[in-house]
mmCIF file of N, CA and C in Angstrom:
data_model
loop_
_atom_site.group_PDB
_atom_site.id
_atom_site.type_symbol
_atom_site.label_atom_id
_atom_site.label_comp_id
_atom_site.label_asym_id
_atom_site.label_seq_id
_atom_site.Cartn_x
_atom_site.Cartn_y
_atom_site.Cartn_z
ATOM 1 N N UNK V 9 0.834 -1.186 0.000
ATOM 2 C CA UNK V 9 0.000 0.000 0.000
ATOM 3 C C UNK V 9 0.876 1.247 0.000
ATOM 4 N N UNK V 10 0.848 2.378 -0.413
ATOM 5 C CA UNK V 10 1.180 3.735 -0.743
ATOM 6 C C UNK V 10 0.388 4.695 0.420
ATOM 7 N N UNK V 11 1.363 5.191 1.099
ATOM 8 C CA UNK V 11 0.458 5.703 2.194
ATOM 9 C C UNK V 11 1.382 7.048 2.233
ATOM 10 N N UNK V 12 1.710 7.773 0.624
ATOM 11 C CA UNK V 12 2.549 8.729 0.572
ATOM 12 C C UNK V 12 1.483 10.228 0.704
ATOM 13 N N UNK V 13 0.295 9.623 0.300
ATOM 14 C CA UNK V 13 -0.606 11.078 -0.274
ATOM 15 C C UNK V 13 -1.104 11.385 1.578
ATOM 16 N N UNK V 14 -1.421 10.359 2.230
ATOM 17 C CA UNK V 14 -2.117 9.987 3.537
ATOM 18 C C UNK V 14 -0.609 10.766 4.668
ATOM 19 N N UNK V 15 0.432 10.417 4.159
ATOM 20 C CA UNK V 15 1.148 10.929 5.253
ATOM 21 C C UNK V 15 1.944 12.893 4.945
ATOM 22 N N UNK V 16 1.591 12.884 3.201
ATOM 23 C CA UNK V 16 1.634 14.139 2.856
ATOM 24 C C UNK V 16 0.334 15.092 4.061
ATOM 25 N N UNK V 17 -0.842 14.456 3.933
ATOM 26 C CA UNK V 17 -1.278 15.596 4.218
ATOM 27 C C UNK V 17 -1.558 15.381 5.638
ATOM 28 N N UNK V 18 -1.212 14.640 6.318
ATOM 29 C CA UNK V 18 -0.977 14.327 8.053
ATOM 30 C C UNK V 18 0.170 15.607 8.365
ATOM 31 N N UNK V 19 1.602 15.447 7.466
ATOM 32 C CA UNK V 19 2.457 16.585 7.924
ATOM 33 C C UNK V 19 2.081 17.943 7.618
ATOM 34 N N UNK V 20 1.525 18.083 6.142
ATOM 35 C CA UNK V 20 0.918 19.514 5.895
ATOM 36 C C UNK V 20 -0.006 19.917 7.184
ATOM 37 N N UNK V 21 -1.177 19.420 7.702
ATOM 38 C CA UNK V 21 -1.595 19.949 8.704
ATOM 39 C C UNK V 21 -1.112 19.785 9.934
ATOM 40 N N UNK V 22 -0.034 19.303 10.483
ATOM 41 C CA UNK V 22 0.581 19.582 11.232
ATOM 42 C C UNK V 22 1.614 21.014 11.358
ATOM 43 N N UNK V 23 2.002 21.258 10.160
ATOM 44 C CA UNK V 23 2.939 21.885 9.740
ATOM 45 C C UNK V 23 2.058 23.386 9.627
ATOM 46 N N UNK V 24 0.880 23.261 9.255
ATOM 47 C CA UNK V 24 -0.282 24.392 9.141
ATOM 48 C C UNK V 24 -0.507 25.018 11.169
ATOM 49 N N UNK V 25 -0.879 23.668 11.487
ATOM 50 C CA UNK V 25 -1.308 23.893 13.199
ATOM 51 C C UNK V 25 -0.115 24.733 13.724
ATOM 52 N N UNK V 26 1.807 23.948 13.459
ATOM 53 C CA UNK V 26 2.153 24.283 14.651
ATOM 54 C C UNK V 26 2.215 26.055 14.100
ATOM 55 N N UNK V 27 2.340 26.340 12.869
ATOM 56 C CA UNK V 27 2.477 27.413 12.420
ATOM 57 C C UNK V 27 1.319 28.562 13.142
ATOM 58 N N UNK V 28 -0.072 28.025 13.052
ATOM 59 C CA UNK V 28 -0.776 28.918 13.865
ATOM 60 C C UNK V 28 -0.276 29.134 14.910
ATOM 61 N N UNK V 29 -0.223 28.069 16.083
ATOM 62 C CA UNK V 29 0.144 28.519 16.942
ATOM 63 C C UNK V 29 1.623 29.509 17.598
ATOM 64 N N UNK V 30 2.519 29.121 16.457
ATOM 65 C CA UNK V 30 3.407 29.889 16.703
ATOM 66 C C UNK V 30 3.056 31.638 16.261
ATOM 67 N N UNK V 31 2.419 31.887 15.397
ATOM 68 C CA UNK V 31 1.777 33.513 15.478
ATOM 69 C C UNK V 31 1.025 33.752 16.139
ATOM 70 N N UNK V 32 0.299 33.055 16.780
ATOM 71 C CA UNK V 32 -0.983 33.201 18.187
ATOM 72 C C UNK V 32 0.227 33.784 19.702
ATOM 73 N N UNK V 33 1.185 32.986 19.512
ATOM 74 C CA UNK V 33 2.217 32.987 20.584
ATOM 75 C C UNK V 33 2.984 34.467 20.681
ATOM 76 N N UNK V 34 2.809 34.672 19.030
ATOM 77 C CA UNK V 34 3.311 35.902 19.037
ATOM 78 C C UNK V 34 2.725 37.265 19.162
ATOM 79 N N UNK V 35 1.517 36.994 19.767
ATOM 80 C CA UNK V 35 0.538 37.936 19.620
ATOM 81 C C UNK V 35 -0.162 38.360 18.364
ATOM 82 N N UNK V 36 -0.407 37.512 16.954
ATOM 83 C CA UNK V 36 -0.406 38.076 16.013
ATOM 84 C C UNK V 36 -2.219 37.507 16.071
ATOM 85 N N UNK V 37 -3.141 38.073 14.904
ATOM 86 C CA UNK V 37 -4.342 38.211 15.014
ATOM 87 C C UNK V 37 -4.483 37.222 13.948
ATOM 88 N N UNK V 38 -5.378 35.668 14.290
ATOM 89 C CA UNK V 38 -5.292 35.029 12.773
ATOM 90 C C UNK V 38 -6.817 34.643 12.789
ATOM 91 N N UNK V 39 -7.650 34.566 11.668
ATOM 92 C CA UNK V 39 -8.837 34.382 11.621
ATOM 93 C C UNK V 39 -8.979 32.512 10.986
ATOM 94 N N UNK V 40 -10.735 32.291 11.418
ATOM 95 C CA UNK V 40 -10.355 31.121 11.171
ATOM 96 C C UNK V 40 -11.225 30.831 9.731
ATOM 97 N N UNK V 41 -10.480 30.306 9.498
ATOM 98 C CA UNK V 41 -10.893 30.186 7.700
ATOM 99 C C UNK V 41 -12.494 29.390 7.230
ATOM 100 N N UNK V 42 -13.531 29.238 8.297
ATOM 101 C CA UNK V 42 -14.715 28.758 8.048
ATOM 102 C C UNK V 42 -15.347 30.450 8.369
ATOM 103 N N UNK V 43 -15.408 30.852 9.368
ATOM 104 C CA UNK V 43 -16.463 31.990 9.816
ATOM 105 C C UNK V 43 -15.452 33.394 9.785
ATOM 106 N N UNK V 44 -14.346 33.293 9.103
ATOM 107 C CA UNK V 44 -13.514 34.460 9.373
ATOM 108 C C UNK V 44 -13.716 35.060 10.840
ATOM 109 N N UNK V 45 -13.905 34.485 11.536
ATOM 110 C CA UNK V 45 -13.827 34.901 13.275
ATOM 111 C C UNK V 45 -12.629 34.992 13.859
ATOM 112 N N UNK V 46 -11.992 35.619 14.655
ATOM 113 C CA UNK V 46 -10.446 35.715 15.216
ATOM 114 C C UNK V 46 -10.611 34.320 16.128
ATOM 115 N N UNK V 47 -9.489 34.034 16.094
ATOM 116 C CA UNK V 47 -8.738 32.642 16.855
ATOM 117 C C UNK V 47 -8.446 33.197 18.345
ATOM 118 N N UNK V 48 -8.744 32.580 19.179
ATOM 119 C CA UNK V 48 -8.005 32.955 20.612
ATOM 120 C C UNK V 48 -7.083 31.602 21.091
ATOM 121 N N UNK V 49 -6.013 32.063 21.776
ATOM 122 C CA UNK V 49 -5.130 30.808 22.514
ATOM 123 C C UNK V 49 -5.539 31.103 24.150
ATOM 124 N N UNK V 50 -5.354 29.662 24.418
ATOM 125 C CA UNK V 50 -6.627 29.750 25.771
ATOM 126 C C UNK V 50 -5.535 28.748 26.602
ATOM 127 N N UNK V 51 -4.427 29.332 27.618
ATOM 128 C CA UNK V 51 -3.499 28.081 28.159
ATOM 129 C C UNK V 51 -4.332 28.212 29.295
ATOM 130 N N UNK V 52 -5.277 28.471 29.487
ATOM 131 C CA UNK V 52 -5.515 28.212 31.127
ATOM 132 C C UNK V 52 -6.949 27.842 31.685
ATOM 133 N N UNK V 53 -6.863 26.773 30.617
ATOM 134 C CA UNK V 53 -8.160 25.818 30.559
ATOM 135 C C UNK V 53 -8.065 25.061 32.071
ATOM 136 N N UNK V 54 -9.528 24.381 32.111
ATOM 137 C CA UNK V 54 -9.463 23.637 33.424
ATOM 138 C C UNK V 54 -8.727 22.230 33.370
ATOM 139 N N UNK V 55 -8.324 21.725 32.355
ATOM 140 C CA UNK V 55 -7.499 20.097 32.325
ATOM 141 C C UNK V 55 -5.982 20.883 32.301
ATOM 142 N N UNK V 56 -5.217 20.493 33.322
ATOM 143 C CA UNK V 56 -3.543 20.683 33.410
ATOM 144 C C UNK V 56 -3.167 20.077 31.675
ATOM 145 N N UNK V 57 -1.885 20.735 31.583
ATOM 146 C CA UNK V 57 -1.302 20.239 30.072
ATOM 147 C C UNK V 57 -1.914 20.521 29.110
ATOM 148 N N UNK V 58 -3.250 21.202 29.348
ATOM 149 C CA UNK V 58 -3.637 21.273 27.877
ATOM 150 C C UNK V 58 -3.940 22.893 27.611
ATOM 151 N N UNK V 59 -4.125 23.262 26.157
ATOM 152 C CA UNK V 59 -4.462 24.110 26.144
ATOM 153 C C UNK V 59 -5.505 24.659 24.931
ATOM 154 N N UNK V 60 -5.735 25.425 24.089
ATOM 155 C CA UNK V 60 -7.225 25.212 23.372
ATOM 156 C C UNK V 60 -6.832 26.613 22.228
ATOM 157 N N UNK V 61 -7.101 26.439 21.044
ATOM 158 C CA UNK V 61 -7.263 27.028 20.038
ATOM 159 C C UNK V 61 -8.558 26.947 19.302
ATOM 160 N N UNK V 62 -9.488 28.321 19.285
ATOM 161 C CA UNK V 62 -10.863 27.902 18.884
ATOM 162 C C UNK V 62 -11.229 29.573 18.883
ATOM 163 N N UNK V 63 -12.534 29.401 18.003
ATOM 164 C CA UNK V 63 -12.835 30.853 16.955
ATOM 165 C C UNK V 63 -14.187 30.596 17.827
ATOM 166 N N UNK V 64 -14.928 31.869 18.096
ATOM 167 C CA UNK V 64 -16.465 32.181 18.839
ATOM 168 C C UNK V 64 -17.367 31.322 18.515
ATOM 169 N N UNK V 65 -17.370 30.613 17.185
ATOM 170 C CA UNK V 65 -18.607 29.920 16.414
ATOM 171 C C UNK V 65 -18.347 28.527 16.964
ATOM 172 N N UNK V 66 -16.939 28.225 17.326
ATOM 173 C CA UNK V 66 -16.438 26.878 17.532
ATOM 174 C C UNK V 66 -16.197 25.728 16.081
ATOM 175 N N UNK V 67 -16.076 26.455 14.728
ATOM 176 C CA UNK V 67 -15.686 25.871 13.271
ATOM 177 C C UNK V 67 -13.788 25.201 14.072
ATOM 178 N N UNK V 68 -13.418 26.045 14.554
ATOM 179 C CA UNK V 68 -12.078 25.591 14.791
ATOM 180 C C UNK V 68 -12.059 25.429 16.194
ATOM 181 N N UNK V 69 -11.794 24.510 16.806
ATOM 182 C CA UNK V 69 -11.207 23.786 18.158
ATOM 183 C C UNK V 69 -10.255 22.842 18.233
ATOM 184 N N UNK V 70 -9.269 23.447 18.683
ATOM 185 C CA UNK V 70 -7.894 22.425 18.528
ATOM 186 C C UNK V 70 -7.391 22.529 20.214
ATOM 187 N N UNK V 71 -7.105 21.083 20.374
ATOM 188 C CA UNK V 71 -6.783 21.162 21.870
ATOM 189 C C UNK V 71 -5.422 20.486 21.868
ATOM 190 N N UNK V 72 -4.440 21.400 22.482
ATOM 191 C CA UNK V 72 -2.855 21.445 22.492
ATOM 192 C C UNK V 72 -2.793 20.679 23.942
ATOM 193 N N UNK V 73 -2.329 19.760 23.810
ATOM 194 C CA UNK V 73 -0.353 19.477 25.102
ATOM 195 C C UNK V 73 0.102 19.844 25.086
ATOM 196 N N UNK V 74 0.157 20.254 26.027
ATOM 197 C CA UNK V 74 1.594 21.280 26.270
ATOM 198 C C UNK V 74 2.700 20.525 27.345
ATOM 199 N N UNK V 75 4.026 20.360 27.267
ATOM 200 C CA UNK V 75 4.678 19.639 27.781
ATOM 201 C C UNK V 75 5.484 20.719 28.473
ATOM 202 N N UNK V 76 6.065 19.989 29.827
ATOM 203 C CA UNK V 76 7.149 20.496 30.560
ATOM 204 C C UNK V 76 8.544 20.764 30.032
#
């Protein structure tokens, strides 16, 4: 089996995520590409280690580990 197209786009959106979050980190303003709504980074959710990337409508919710 060929699992080149399947692991292309596993790294592209990885490679997309950590990128958001690294301009979120930087204070930069990024909208989310279903509702054009601004993105907020949220480290101080109620589960330890984690933390939350998500737009008002909730189209985008991404929930980060964050490691020691």
């Amino acid at each position: 089996m060929d699992f080149s197209g399947l692991n292309k786009k596993a790294s592209d959106s990885f490679h997309q995520q950590r990128n958001m979050l690294k301009k979120l980190t930087q204070g930069k303003t990024l909208k989310c590409e279903k509702c054009n709504g601004v993105l907020t980074l949220d480290l101080a959710i109620s589960e330890p280690g984690k933390g939350l990337i998500k737009c008002k409508q909730g189209c985008t919710d991404i929930i980060l580990e964050l490691g020691a």
